[in-house]
Amino acid sequence: MHINWFTVIAQALNFILLVWLMKRFLYTPILDAIDQREQKIKAELSEANAQKADAQKEKDAFQQKNKDFDQQKKALMDMAVDQVQTERRTLLEAARQEAEGLQVKQQKLMKEAQHNLQNDIAGKARQAVFSITKKALANLASVGLEDQTVAVFTERLHHLSPVEKQPFIDAFQSDKKPIEVQSAFELTVKQQAAIKTAVTNLLGLEPDFVFKTNADLISGIDLQSNGFKLAWSVSDYLTALEKSSSSPNGTTKSKEKGETIQHAVN
Amino acid sequence: MNFSSDQVIFWQYSFVTINLTLVTTWGIMLFMVVGSALITRNLKTGLHISRWQCALELIVTGINTQIEEVGLSKPSTYIGFIGTLFLFIAIANTGIIFPGYQPPTGSLSTTVALSLCVFLAVPFFGVKKTGVLGYLKTYLEPTFIMLPFNIISDITRTLALAVRLFGNIMSGGMIVGILLSISPLVFPVLMNLLGLLTGLVQAYIFSILATVYIVAVVSKPDKQVQSVENQ
C-alpha cells in the first residue's frame, strides 16, 4: 500500500481531461437537448393554452350568440303572438260587424218582404172588395161603382168646409195650370162633366182639366192643382178601414172612412 | 497476490511508469467518452428519443437533481466535475463483474488523485463564486479561532476521502481474492454482488461529499448575493 506519485499526477490529469471530455460530449449536449425539449414543450403548452383560451373565447362568444338568438327568437315569437292576437281581435271585430250588418240587412229585407206582403194582401183585398162591391152594387141597385165613386167624390167636393177648400183655391190661384184629375177607371164624359161642375163651383171659375187613368187608385179619384191634392178612393177607404180595424177599441172616425184630403205641397 | 494495480507495471522509464491503474483508467475514459460521443451524436429534441439517449438523460438529470438537492442552485456549473467524479468511480467499481479486472479505484494513487482534485476544486469553485477574499473568509468562520481547525479539516477530509474509497474497494477485492482461494464456487459471486453495491455506494458517497464541500464554500455567499440583489 504505497503511493505512486507519478500515477497520482497522471490520474489527476486523466481526471481533469475526462471532466473536460465528458462536459464536451455528454453533459452539455444532453442538457442542451433537455433544455430545447423543455422550451419546445413550454412553447407547445403556451400555444395549447392560447388555443384553449381562444376556444374558450369562441365558446363564450358562441354561447352569447346563442343567448342573443334565443332572446331574439323569444322577442320575435312574442311579437308574432301579439300580432296574431291583434289580427284575431280585428278579424273577430270585423266578422262581428259584418254579421251585425248582415243581420240588420236581413231584418230590413224581412221588414220589406213583410211590408210588400202586406201591400200585396191589401191590394188583393182592395181588388176583391172593389169587385165584390161592384158586383153587389150592380146586382142590387143597378148602380155602377165608378158612377157611385164619382158621385161620392163630387158630393164630397160640395161639402168641403171653407177651411178645407181654401188651400186648394189658393194653390190653384197661385199658378193657374190645368187641374189634373186621376182615376182608376176611364171617366165617361158625363162623369168628367160632373167633376168639372163640382170643381168650377168650388173655385168660382172654370179651369182647364186634364184627365188621366191610374190603376193604383183602385176605384178612386184624385184632383191635383199646383201640388195640392184632393182625393177619394177605395184604397184610402180600405186603409182607413184597416186602421180602424187594427185600433184597440175598433172605433172609426168619419174622416178616415174613405175620404182624405192630402196636402202635398212640393 | 497484488494488492494494488499500481504494482502491475507495463512500461517504466525512470520516474515515468505505465501501470495497470493507468491503463485501466484510460480504458474506462475511452469507454465513457466514446460511448457518450456515440450516443449524443444524434440527439433528438422531440418527444420520441432513443433508449440510449433516454438512459443518459436519466443519469444526467438524476445527477443534476442530486446536486440541486444538496444545495447548489445552478447544478449545470458543477455537473461536469461532480457528475464525472460519480460516473468514473461508479464505472470503475462496477467493472469488477469482469473476471481479472482490477478497479483503478482500488489503487491509493488513484483515490489520492481524485481527493486532490476535490481538494483543488473546492477553492476553485469558491473563488469563482465569491472571489479570493470571499473564499478565504470562509476559513475565519464562524470565528478566526477556527482558522487552524478549518485548514486541518480541509486536509483531513481530503485524506479521509482518499482512504475511504481506497479502503472499501481494495478490501472488497481482497475479500473476493481470499474467498476464491478458500471456497472457489458460489460464495465469491455473492461477494462480487456485494462489491457492486459497495462500489456504487462509495461512488455516491465520494461525489456527494465533494458536493457538500463545494456547497460549504459556495452556499453562504449565495444567500448574501441574493439579499444584495433583493435590496
JSON list of N, CA and C in Angstrom, two decimals, chain B residues 41-110:
[
{"chain": "B", "resi": 41, "resn": "ARG", "atom": "N", "xyz": [-24.30, 11.84, -30.46]},
{"chain": "B", "resi": 41, "resn": "ARG", "atom": "CA", "xyz": [-24.06, 12.29, -31.83]},
{"chain": "B", "resi": 41, "resn": "ARG", "atom": "C", "xyz": [-25.37, 12.67, -32.51]},
{"chain": "B", "resi": 42, "resn": "ASN", "atom": "N", "xyz": [-26.40, 11.89, -32.26]},
{"chain": "B", "resi": 42, "resn": "ASN", "atom": "CA", "xyz": [-27.70, 12.14, -32.90]},
{"chain": "B", "resi": 42, "resn": "ASN", "atom": "C", "xyz": [-28.78, 12.37, -31.83]},
{"chain": "B", "resi": 43, "resn": "LEU", "atom": "N", "xyz": [-28.60, 13.41, -31.10]},
{"chain": "B", "resi": 43, "resn": "LEU", "atom": "CA", "xyz": [-29.61, 13.70, -30.06]},
{"chain": "B", "resi": 43, "resn": "LEU", "atom": "C", "xyz": [-30.87, 14.27, -30.70]},
{"chain": "B", "resi": 44, "resn": "LYS", "atom": "N", "xyz": [-31.98, 13.88, -30.14]},
{"chain": "B", "resi": 44, "resn": "LYS", "atom": "CA", "xyz": [-33.27, 14.41, -30.65]},
{"chain": "B", "resi": 44, "resn": "LYS", "atom": "C", "xyz": [-33.91, 15.28, -29.55]},
{"chain": "B", "resi": 45, "resn": "THR", "atom": "N", "xyz": [-34.53, 16.34, -30.01]},
{"chain": "B", "resi": 45, "resn": "THR", "atom": "CA", "xyz": [-35.16, 17.24, -29.03]},
{"chain": "B", "resi": 45, "resn": "THR", "atom": "C", "xyz": [-36.67, 17.06, -28.99]},
{"chain": "B", "resi": 46, "resn": "GLY", "atom": "N", "xyz": [-37.16, 16.10, -29.79]},
{"chain": "B", "resi": 46, "resn": "GLY", "atom": "CA", "xyz": [-38.61, 15.86, -29.80]},
{"chain": "B", "resi": 46, "resn": "GLY", "atom": "C", "xyz": [-39.02, 14.99, -28.62]},
{"chain": "B", "resi": 47, "resn": "LEU", "atom": "N", "xyz": [-40.27, 14.53, -28.67]},
{"chain": "B", "resi": 47, "resn": "LEU", "atom": "CA", "xyz": [-40.79, 13.70, -27.58]},
{"chain": "B", "resi": 47, "resn": "LEU", "atom": "C", "xyz": [-40.36, 12.25, -27.72]},
{"chain": "B", "resi": 48, "resn": "HIS", "atom": "N", "xyz": [-40.02, 11.83, -28.93]},
{"chain": "B", "resi": 48, "resn": "HIS", "atom": "CA", "xyz": [-39.60, 10.44, -29.14]},
{"chain": "B", "resi": 48, "resn": "HIS", "atom": "C", "xyz": [-38.08, 10.40, -29.28]},
{"chain": "B", "resi": 49, "resn": "ILE", "atom": "N", "xyz": [-37.42, 9.75, -28.31]},
{"chain": "B", "resi": 49, "resn": "ILE", "atom": "CA", "xyz": [-35.96, 9.68, -28.32]},
{"chain": "B", "resi": 49, "resn": "ILE", "atom": "C", "xyz": [-35.53, 8.22, -28.22]},
{"chain": "B", "resi": 50, "resn": "SER", "atom": "N", "xyz": [-34.21, 8.01, -28.48]},
{"chain": "B", "resi": 50, "resn": "SER", "atom": "CA", "xyz": [-33.70, 6.63, -28.43]},
{"chain": "B", "resi": 50, "resn": "SER", "atom": "C", "xyz": [-33.56, 6.18, -26.97]},
{"chain": "B", "resi": 51, "resn": "ARG", "atom": "N", "xyz": [-33.44, 4.85, -26.81]},
{"chain": "B", "resi": 51, "resn": "ARG", "atom": "CA", "xyz": [-33.31, 4.30, -25.45]},
{"chain": "B", "resi": 51, "resn": "ARG", "atom": "C", "xyz": [-32.02, 4.78, -24.79]},
{"chain": "B", "resi": 52, "resn": "TRP", "atom": "N", "xyz": [-30.94, 4.80, -25.58]},
{"chain": "B", "resi": 52, "resn": "TRP", "atom": "CA", "xyz": [-29.65, 5.22, -25.02]},
{"chain": "B", "resi": 52, "resn": "TRP", "atom": "C", "xyz": [-29.71, 6.67, -24.57]},
{"chain": "B", "resi": 53, "resn": "GLN", "atom": "N", "xyz": [-30.33, 7.49, -25.43]},
{"chain": "B", "resi": 53, "resn": "GLN", "atom": "CA", "xyz": [-30.46, 8.91, -25.06]},
{"chain": "B", "resi": 53, "resn": "GLN", "atom": "C", "xyz": [-31.30, 9.04, -23.80]},
{"chain": "B", "resi": 54, "resn": "CYS", "atom": "N", "xyz": [-32.36, 8.25, -23.76]},
{"chain": "B", "resi": 54, "resn": "CYS", "atom": "CA", "xyz": [-33.23, 8.29, -22.57]},
{"chain": "B", "resi": 54, "resn": "CYS", "atom": "C", "xyz": [-32.44, 7.91, -21.31]},
{"chain": "B", "resi": 55, "resn": "ALA", "atom": "N", "xyz": [-31.59, 6.83, -21.45]},
{"chain": "B", "resi": 55, "resn": "ALA", "atom": "CA", "xyz": [-30.80, 6.38, -20.29]},
{"chain": "B", "resi": 55, "resn": "ALA", "atom": "C", "xyz": [-29.84, 7.47, -19.85]},
{"chain": "B", "resi": 56, "resn": "LEU", "atom": "N", "xyz": [-29.16, 8.07, -20.82]},
{"chain": "B", "resi": 56, "resn": "LEU", "atom": "CA", "xyz": [-28.20, 9.13, -20.47]},
{"chain": "B", "resi": 56, "resn": "LEU", "atom": "C", "xyz": [-28.90, 10.33, -19.86]},
{"chain": "B", "resi": 57, "resn": "GLU", "atom": "N", "xyz": [-30.08, 10.66, -20.42]},
{"chain": "B", "resi": 57, "resn": "GLU", "atom": "CA", "xyz": [-30.82, 11.80, -19.86]},
{"chain": "B", "resi": 57, "resn": "GLU", "atom": "C", "xyz": [-31.23, 11.51, -18.42]},
{"chain": "B", "resi": 58, "resn": "LEU", "atom": "N", "xyz": [-31.63, 10.25, -18.18]},
{"chain": "B", "resi": 58, "resn": "LEU", "atom": "CA", "xyz": [-32.00, 9.87, -16.82]},
{"chain": "B", "resi": 58, "resn": "LEU", "atom": "C", "xyz": [-30.81, 10.05, -15.87]},
{"chain": "B", "resi": 59, "resn": "ILE", "atom": "N", "xyz": [-29.64, 9.57, -16.32]},
{"chain": "B", "resi": 59, "resn": "ILE", "atom": "CA", "xyz": [-28.44, 9.66, -15.46]},
{"chain": "B", "resi": 59, "resn": "ILE", "atom": "C", "xyz": [-28.10, 11.13, -15.21]},
{"chain": "B", "resi": 60, "resn": "VAL", "atom": "N", "xyz": [-28.07, 11.91, -16.28]},
{"chain": "B", "resi": 60, "resn": "VAL", "atom": "CA", "xyz": [-27.65, 13.31, -16.15]},
{"chain": "B", "resi": 60, "resn": "VAL", "atom": "C", "xyz": [-28.65, 14.10, -15.30]},
{"chain": "B", "resi": 61, "resn": "THR", "atom": "N", "xyz": [-29.92, 13.91, -15.58]},
{"chain": "B", "resi": 61, "resn": "THR", "atom": "CA", "xyz": [-30.91, 14.65, -14.78]},
{"chain": "B", "resi": 61, "resn": "THR", "atom": "C", "xyz": [-30.91, 14.17, -13.32]},
{"chain": "B", "resi": 62, "resn": "GLY", "atom": "N", "xyz": [-30.64, 12.87, -13.13]},
{"chain": "B", "resi": 62, "resn": "GLY", "atom": "CA", "xyz": [-30.54, 12.36, -11.75]},
{"chain": "B", "resi": 62, "resn": "GLY", "atom": "C", "xyz": [-29.41, 13.02, -11.00]},
{"chain": "B", "resi": 63, "resn": "ILE", "atom": "N", "xyz": [-28.25, 13.10, -11.64]},
{"chain": "B", "resi": 63, "resn": "ILE", "atom": "CA", "xyz": [-27.10, 13.77, -11.01]},
{"chain": "B", "resi": 63, "resn": "ILE", "atom": "C", "xyz": [-27.43, 15.25, -10.75]},
{"chain": "B", "resi": 64, "resn": "ASN", "atom": "N", "xyz": [-28.03, 15.87, -11.75]},
{"chain": "B", "resi": 64, "resn": "ASN", "atom": "CA", "xyz": [-28.42, 17.29, -11.61]},
{"chain": "B", "resi": 64, "resn": "ASN", "atom": "C", "xyz": [-29.32, 17.48, -10.39]},
{"chain": "B", "resi": 65, "resn": "THR", "atom": "N", "xyz": [-30.32, 16.61, -10.28]},
{"chain": "B", "resi": 65, "resn": "THR", "atom": "CA", "xyz": [-31.27, 16.71, -9.16]},
{"chain": "B", "resi": 65, "resn": "THR", "atom": "C", "xyz": [-30.56, 16.55, -7.83]},
{"chain": "B", "resi": 66, "resn": "GLN", "atom": "N", "xyz": [-29.64, 15.56, -7.78]},
{"chain": "B", "resi": 66, "resn": "GLN", "atom": "CA", "xyz": [-28.90, 15.33, -6.54]},
{"chain": "B", "resi": 66, "resn": "GLN", "atom": "C", "xyz": [-28.09, 16.55, -6.15]},
{"chain": "B", "resi": 67, "resn": "ILE", "atom": "N", "xyz": [-27.41, 17.12, -7.12]},
{"chain": "B", "resi": 67, "resn": "ILE", "atom": "CA", "xyz": [-26.59, 18.31, -6.83]},
{"chain": "B", "resi": 67, "resn": "ILE", "atom": "C", "xyz": [-27.48, 19.45, -6.31]},
{"chain": "B", "resi": 68, "resn": "GLU", "atom": "N", "xyz": [-28.61, 19.61, -6.98]},
{"chain": "B", "resi": 68, "resn": "GLU", "atom": "CA", "xyz": [-29.54, 20.68, -6.58]},
{"chain": "B", "resi": 68, "resn": "GLU", "atom": "C", "xyz": [-30.09, 20.44, -5.18]},
{"chain": "B", "resi": 69, "resn": "GLU", "atom": "N", "xyz": [-30.41, 19.17, -4.89]},
{"chain": "B", "resi": 69, "resn": "GLU", "atom": "CA", "xyz": [-30.98, 18.85, -3.58]},
{"chain": "B", "resi": 69, "resn": "GLU", "atom": "C", "xyz": [-29.96, 19.08, -2.46]},
{"chain": "B", "resi": 70, "resn": "VAL", "atom": "N", "xyz": [-28.70, 18.88, -2.77]},
{"chain": "B", "resi": 70, "resn": "VAL", "atom": "CA", "xyz": [-27.68, 19.12, -1.74]},
{"chain": "B", "resi": 70, "resn": "VAL", "atom": "C", "xyz": [-27.57, 20.61, -1.43]},
{"chain": "B", "resi": 71, "resn": "GLY", "atom": "N", "xyz": [-27.83, 21.46, -2.43]},
{"chain": "B", "resi": 71, "resn": "GLY", "atom": "CA", "xyz": [-27.84, 22.89, -2.11]},
{"chain": "B", "resi": 71, "resn": "GLY", "atom": "C", "xyz": [-27.21, 23.80, -3.13]},
{"chain": "B", "resi": 72, "resn": "LEU", "atom": "N", "xyz": [-26.84, 23.27, -4.28]},
{"chain": "B", "resi": 72, "resn": "LEU", "atom": "CA", "xyz": [-26.26, 24.13, -5.32]},
{"chain": "B", "resi": 72, "resn": "LEU", "atom": "C", "xyz": [-27.37, 24.55, -6.28]},
{"chain": "B", "resi": 73, "resn": "SER", "atom": "N", "xyz": [-27.56, 25.88, -6.36]},
{"chain": "B", "resi": 73, "resn": "SER", "atom": "CA", "xyz": [-28.72, 26.36, -7.12]},
{"chain": "B", "resi": 73, "resn": "SER", "atom": "C", "xyz": [-28.54, 26.22, -8.62]},
{"chain": "B", "resi": 74, "resn": "LYS", "atom": "N", "xyz": [-27.30, 26.25, -9.10]},
{"chain": "B", "resi": 74, "resn": "LYS", "atom": "CA", "xyz": [-27.07, 26.10, -10.55]},
{"chain": "B", "resi": 74, "resn": "LYS", "atom": "C", "xyz": [-26.26, 24.84, -10.80]},
{"chain": "B", "resi": 75, "resn": "PRO", "atom": "N", "xyz": [-26.91, 23.71, -10.85]},
{"chain": "B", "resi": 75, "resn": "PRO", "atom": "CA", "xyz": [-26.19, 22.43, -10.95]},
{"chain": "B", "resi": 75, "resn": "PRO", "atom": "C", "xyz": [-25.40, 22.28, -12.24]},
{"chain": "B", "resi": 76, "resn": "SER", "atom": "N", "xyz": [-25.82, 22.97, -13.29]},
{"chain": "B", "resi": 76, "resn": "SER", "atom": "CA", "xyz": [-25.11, 22.80, -14.57]},
{"chain": "B", "resi": 76, "resn": "SER", "atom": "C", "xyz": [-23.65, 23.28, -14.48]},
{"chain": "B", "resi": 77, "resn": "THR", "atom": "N", "xyz": [-23.38, 24.16, -13.53]},
{"chain": "B", "resi": 77, "resn": "THR", "atom": "CA", "xyz": [-22.00, 24.64, -13.35]},
{"chain": "B", "resi": 77, "resn": "THR", "atom": "C", "xyz": [-21.11, 23.55, -12.75]},
{"chain": "B", "resi": 78, "resn": "TYR", "atom": "N", "xyz": [-21.70, 22.71, -11.94]},
{"chain": "B", "resi": 78, "resn": "TYR", "atom": "CA", "xyz": [-20.91, 21.75, -11.17]},
{"chain": "B", "resi": 78, "resn": "TYR", "atom": "C", "xyz": [-21.01, 20.33, -11.69]},
{"chain": "B", "resi": 79, "resn": "ILE", "atom": "N", "xyz": [-21.96, 20.10, -12.60]},
{"chain": "B", "resi": 79, "resn": "ILE", "atom": "CA", "xyz": [-22.19, 18.71, -13.03]},
{"chain": "B", "resi": 79, "resn": "ILE", "atom": "C", "xyz": [-20.98, 18.13, -13.76]},
{"chain": "B", "resi": 80, "resn": "GLY", "atom": "N", "xyz": [-20.23, 18.98, -14.44]},
{"chain": "B", "resi": 80, "resn": "GLY", "atom": "CA", "xyz": [-19.04, 18.47, -15.15]},
{"chain": "B", "resi": 80, "resn": "GLY", "atom": "C", "xyz": [-18.09, 17.78, -14.18]},
{"chain": "B", "resi": 81, "resn": "PHE", "atom": "N", "xyz": [-17.83, 18.41, -13.07]},
{"chain": "B", "resi": 81, "resn": "PHE", "atom": "CA", "xyz": [-16.88, 17.85, -12.09]},
{"chain": "B", "resi": 81, "resn": "PHE", "atom": "C", "xyz": [-17.52, 16.73, -11.27]},
{"chain": "B", "resi": 82, "resn": "ILE", "atom": "N", "xyz": [-18.66, 17.06, -10.65]},
{"chain": "B", "resi": 82, "resn": "ILE", "atom": "CA", "xyz": [-19.27, 16.08, -9.72]},
{"chain": "B", "resi": 82, "resn": "ILE", "atom": "C", "xyz": [-19.81, 14.88, -10.49]},
{"chain": "B", "resi": 83, "resn": "GLY", "atom": "N", "xyz": [-20.46, 15.13, -11.63]},
{"chain": "B", "resi": 83, "resn": "GLY", "atom": "CA", "xyz": [-21.01, 14.03, -12.42]},
{"chain": "B", "resi": 83, "resn": "GLY", "atom": "C", "xyz": [-19.93, 13.11, -12.93]},
{"chain": "B", "resi": 84, "resn": "THR", "atom": "N", "xyz": [-18.82, 13.68, -13.39]},
{"chain": "B", "resi": 84, "resn": "THR", "atom": "CA", "xyz": [-17.73, 12.85, -13.89]},
{"chain": "B", "resi": 84, "resn": "THR", "atom": "C", "xyz": [-17.10, 12.04, -12.75]},
{"chain": "B", "resi": 85, "resn": "LEU", "atom": "N", "xyz": [-17.00, 12.70, -11.61]},
{"chain": "B", "resi": 85, "resn": "LEU", "atom": "CA", "xyz": [-16.46, 12.01, -10.43]},
{"chain": "B", "resi": 85, "resn": "LEU", "atom": "C", "xyz": [-17.31, 10.77, -10.12]},
{"chain": "B", "resi": 86, "resn": "PHE", "atom": "N", "xyz": [-18.64, 10.97, -10.09]},
{"chain": "B", "resi": 86, "resn": "PHE", "atom": "CA", "xyz": [-19.54, 9.86, -9.77]},
{"chain": "B", "resi": 86, "resn": "PHE", "atom": "C", "xyz": [-19.46, 8.77, -10.84]},
{"chain": "B", "resi": 87, "resn": "LEU", "atom": "N", "xyz": [-19.57, 9.20, -12.10]},
{"chain": "B", "resi": 87, "resn": "LEU", "atom": "CA", "xyz": [-19.62, 8.20, -13.17]},
{"chain": "B", "resi": 87, "resn": "LEU", "atom": "C", "xyz": [-18.30, 7.43, -13.27]},
{"chain": "B", "resi": 88, "resn": "PHE", "atom": "N", "xyz": [-17.18, 8.13, -13.12]},
{"chain": "B", "resi": 88, "resn": "PHE", "atom": "CA", "xyz": [-15.88, 7.45, -13.22]},
{"chain": "B", "resi": 88, "resn": "PHE", "atom": "C", "xyz": [-15.74, 6.41, -12.11]},
{"chain": "B", "resi": 89, "resn": "ILE", "atom": "N", "xyz": [-16.01, 6.80, -10.88]},
{"chain": "B", "resi": 89, "resn": "ILE", "atom": "CA", "xyz": [-15.87, 5.87, -9.76]},
{"chain": "B", "resi": 89, "resn": "ILE", "atom": "C", "xyz": [-16.88, 4.73, -9.90]},
{"chain": "B", "resi": 90, "resn": "ALA", "atom": "N", "xyz": [-18.14, 5.08, -10.30]},
{"chain": "B", "resi": 90, "resn": "ALA", "atom": "CA", "xyz": [-19.15, 4.03, -10.41]},
{"chain": "B", "resi": 90, "resn": "ALA", "atom": "C", "xyz": [-18.77, 3.02, -11.48]},
{"chain": "B", "resi": 91, "resn": "ILE", "atom": "N", "xyz": [-18.31, 3.50, -12.63]},
{"chain": "B", "resi": 91, "resn": "ILE", "atom": "CA", "xyz": [-17.95, 2.57, -13.71]},
{"chain": "B", "resi": 91, "resn": "ILE", "atom": "C", "xyz": [-16.71, 1.77, -13.33]},
{"chain": "B", "resi": 92, "resn": "ALA", "atom": "N", "xyz": [-15.77, 2.46, -12.71]},
{"chain": "B", "resi": 92, "resn": "ALA", "atom": "CA", "xyz": [-14.55, 1.77, -12.29]},
{"chain": "B", "resi": 92, "resn": "ALA", "atom": "C", "xyz": [-14.87, 0.67, -11.28]},
{"chain": "B", "resi": 93, "resn": "ASN", "atom": "N", "xyz": [-15.79, 0.96, -10.39]},
{"chain": "B", "resi": 93, "resn": "ASN", "atom": "CA", "xyz": [-16.13, -0.03, -9.34]},
{"chain": "B", "resi": 93, "resn": "ASN", "atom": "C", "xyz": [-16.99, -1.16, -9.88]},
{"chain": "B", "resi": 94, "resn": "THR", "atom": "N", "xyz": [-17.92, -0.84, -10.79]},
{"chain": "B", "resi": 94, "resn": "THR", "atom": "CA", "xyz": [-18.79, -1.91, -11.31]},
{"chain": "B", "resi": 94, "resn": "THR", "atom": "C", "xyz": [-18.07, -2.80, -12.31]},
{"chain": "B", "resi": 95, "resn": "GLY", "atom": "N", "xyz": [-16.89, -2.41, -12.70]},
{"chain": "B", "resi": 95, "resn": "GLY", "atom": "CA", "xyz": [-16.13, -3.25, -13.65]},
{"chain": "B", "resi": 95, "resn": "GLY", "atom": "C", "xyz": [-15.69, -4.58, -13.05]},
{"chain": "B", "resi": 96, "resn": "ILE", "atom": "N", "xyz": [-15.87, -4.73, -11.75]},
{"chain": "B", "resi": 96, "resn": "ILE", "atom": "CA", "xyz": [-15.43, -5.96, -11.09]},
{"chain": "B", "resi": 96, "resn": "ILE", "atom": "C", "xyz": [-16.22, -7.18, -11.56]},
{"chain": "B", "resi": 97, "resn": "ILE", "atom": "N", "xyz": [-17.30, -6.93, -12.28]},
{"chain": "B", "resi": 97, "resn": "ILE", "atom": "CA", "xyz": [-18.06, -8.09, -12.81]},
{"chain": "B", "resi": 97, "resn": "ILE", "atom": "C", "xyz": [-17.24, -8.83, -13.89]},
{"chain": "B", "resi": 98, "resn": "PHE", "atom": "N", "xyz": [-16.24, -8.15, -14.44]},
{"chain": "B", "resi": 98, "resn": "PHE", "atom": "CA", "xyz": [-15.39, -8.83, -15.43]},
{"chain": "B", "resi": 98, "resn": "PHE", "atom": "C", "xyz": [-14.27, -9.58, -14.70]},
{"chain": "B", "resi": 99, "resn": "PRO", "atom": "N", "xyz": [-14.07, -10.81, -15.07]},
{"chain": "B", "resi": 99, "resn": "PRO", "atom": "CA", "xyz": [-13.01, -11.60, -14.41]},
{"chain": "B", "resi": 99, "resn": "PRO", "atom": "C", "xyz": [-11.62, -11.00, -14.67]},
{"chain": "B", "resi": 100, "resn": "GLY", "atom": "N", "xyz": [-10.79, -10.98, -13.64]},
{"chain": "B", "resi": 100, "resn": "GLY", "atom": "CA", "xyz": [-9.42, -10.49, -13.78]},
{"chain": "B", "resi": 100, "resn": "GLY", "atom": "C", "xyz": [-9.31, -8.98, -13.76]},
{"chain": "B", "resi": 101, "resn": "TYR", "atom": "N", "xyz": [-10.46, -8.33, -13.62]},
{"chain": "B", "resi": 101, "resn": "TYR", "atom": "CA", "xyz": [-10.47, -6.85, -13.63]},
{"chain": "B", "resi": 101, "resn": "TYR", "atom": "C", "xyz": [-10.04, -6.33, -12.27]},
{"chain": "B", "resi": 102, "resn": "GLN", "atom": "N", "xyz": [-9.18, -5.35, -12.30]},
{"chain": "B", "resi": 102, "resn": "GLN", "atom": "CA", "xyz": [-8.78, -4.70, -11.05]},
{"chain": "B", "resi": 102, "resn": "GLN", "atom": "C", "xyz": [-9.15, -3.24, -11.15]},
{"chain": "B", "resi": 103, "resn": "PRO", "atom": "N", "xyz": [-10.09, -2.78, -10.29]},
{"chain": "B", "resi": 103, "resn": "PRO", "atom": "CA", "xyz": [-10.55, -1.40, -10.42]},
{"chain": "B", "resi": 103, "resn": "PRO", "atom": "C", "xyz": [-9.43, -0.40, -10.10]},
{"chain": "B", "resi": 104, "resn": "PRO", "atom": "N", "xyz": [-9.35, 0.68, -10.87]},
{"chain": "B", "resi": 104, "resn": "PRO", "atom": "CA", "xyz": [-8.32, 1.69, -10.57]},
{"chain": "B", "resi": 104, "resn": "PRO", "atom": "C", "xyz": [-8.57, 2.38, -9.25]},
{"chain": "B", "resi": 105, "resn": "THR", "atom": "N", "xyz": [-9.82, 2.36, -8.80]},
{"chain": "B", "resi": 105, "resn": "THR", "atom": "CA", "xyz": [-10.14, 2.97, -7.51]},
{"chain": "B", "resi": 105, "resn": "THR", "atom": "C", "xyz": [-9.62, 2.14, -6.34]},
{"chain": "B", "resi": 106, "resn": "GLY", "atom": "N", "xyz": [-9.14, 0.92, -6.65]},
{"chain": "B", "resi": 106, "resn": "GLY", "atom": "CA", "xyz": [-8.50, 0.12, -5.60]},
{"chain": "B", "resi": 106, "resn": "GLY", "atom": "C", "xyz": [-7.06, 0.52, -5.40]},
{"chain": "B", "resi": 107, "resn": "SER", "atom": "N", "xyz": [-6.61, 1.47, -6.19]},
{"chain": "B", "resi": 107, "resn": "SER", "atom": "CA", "xyz": [-5.24, 1.98, -6.06]},
{"chain": "B", "resi": 107, "resn": "SER", "atom": "C", "xyz": [-5.26, 3.26, -5.25]},
{"chain": "B", "resi": 108, "resn": "LEU", "atom": "N", "xyz": [-4.41, 3.33, -4.24]},
{"chain": "B", "resi": 108, "resn": "LEU", "atom": "CA", "xyz": [-4.38, 4.53, -3.40]},
{"chain": "B", "resi": 108, "resn": "LEU", "atom": "C", "xyz": [-3.94, 5.75, -4.21]},
{"chain": "B", "resi": 109, "resn": "SER", "atom": "N", "xyz": [-3.15, 5.51, -5.23]},
{"chain": "B", "resi": 109, "resn": "SER", "atom": "CA", "xyz": [-2.71, 6.62, -6.08]},
{"chain": "B", "resi": 109, "resn": "SER", "atom": "C", "xyz": [-3.90, 7.28, -6.77]},
{"chain": "B", "resi": 110, "resn": "THR", "atom": "N", "xyz": [-4.81, 6.45, -7.25]},
{"chain": "B", "resi": 110, "resn": "THR", "atom": "CA", "xyz": [-5.99, 7.00, -7.94]},
{"chain": "B", "resi": 110, "resn": "THR", "atom": "C", "xyz": [-6.89, 7.74, -6.96]}
]
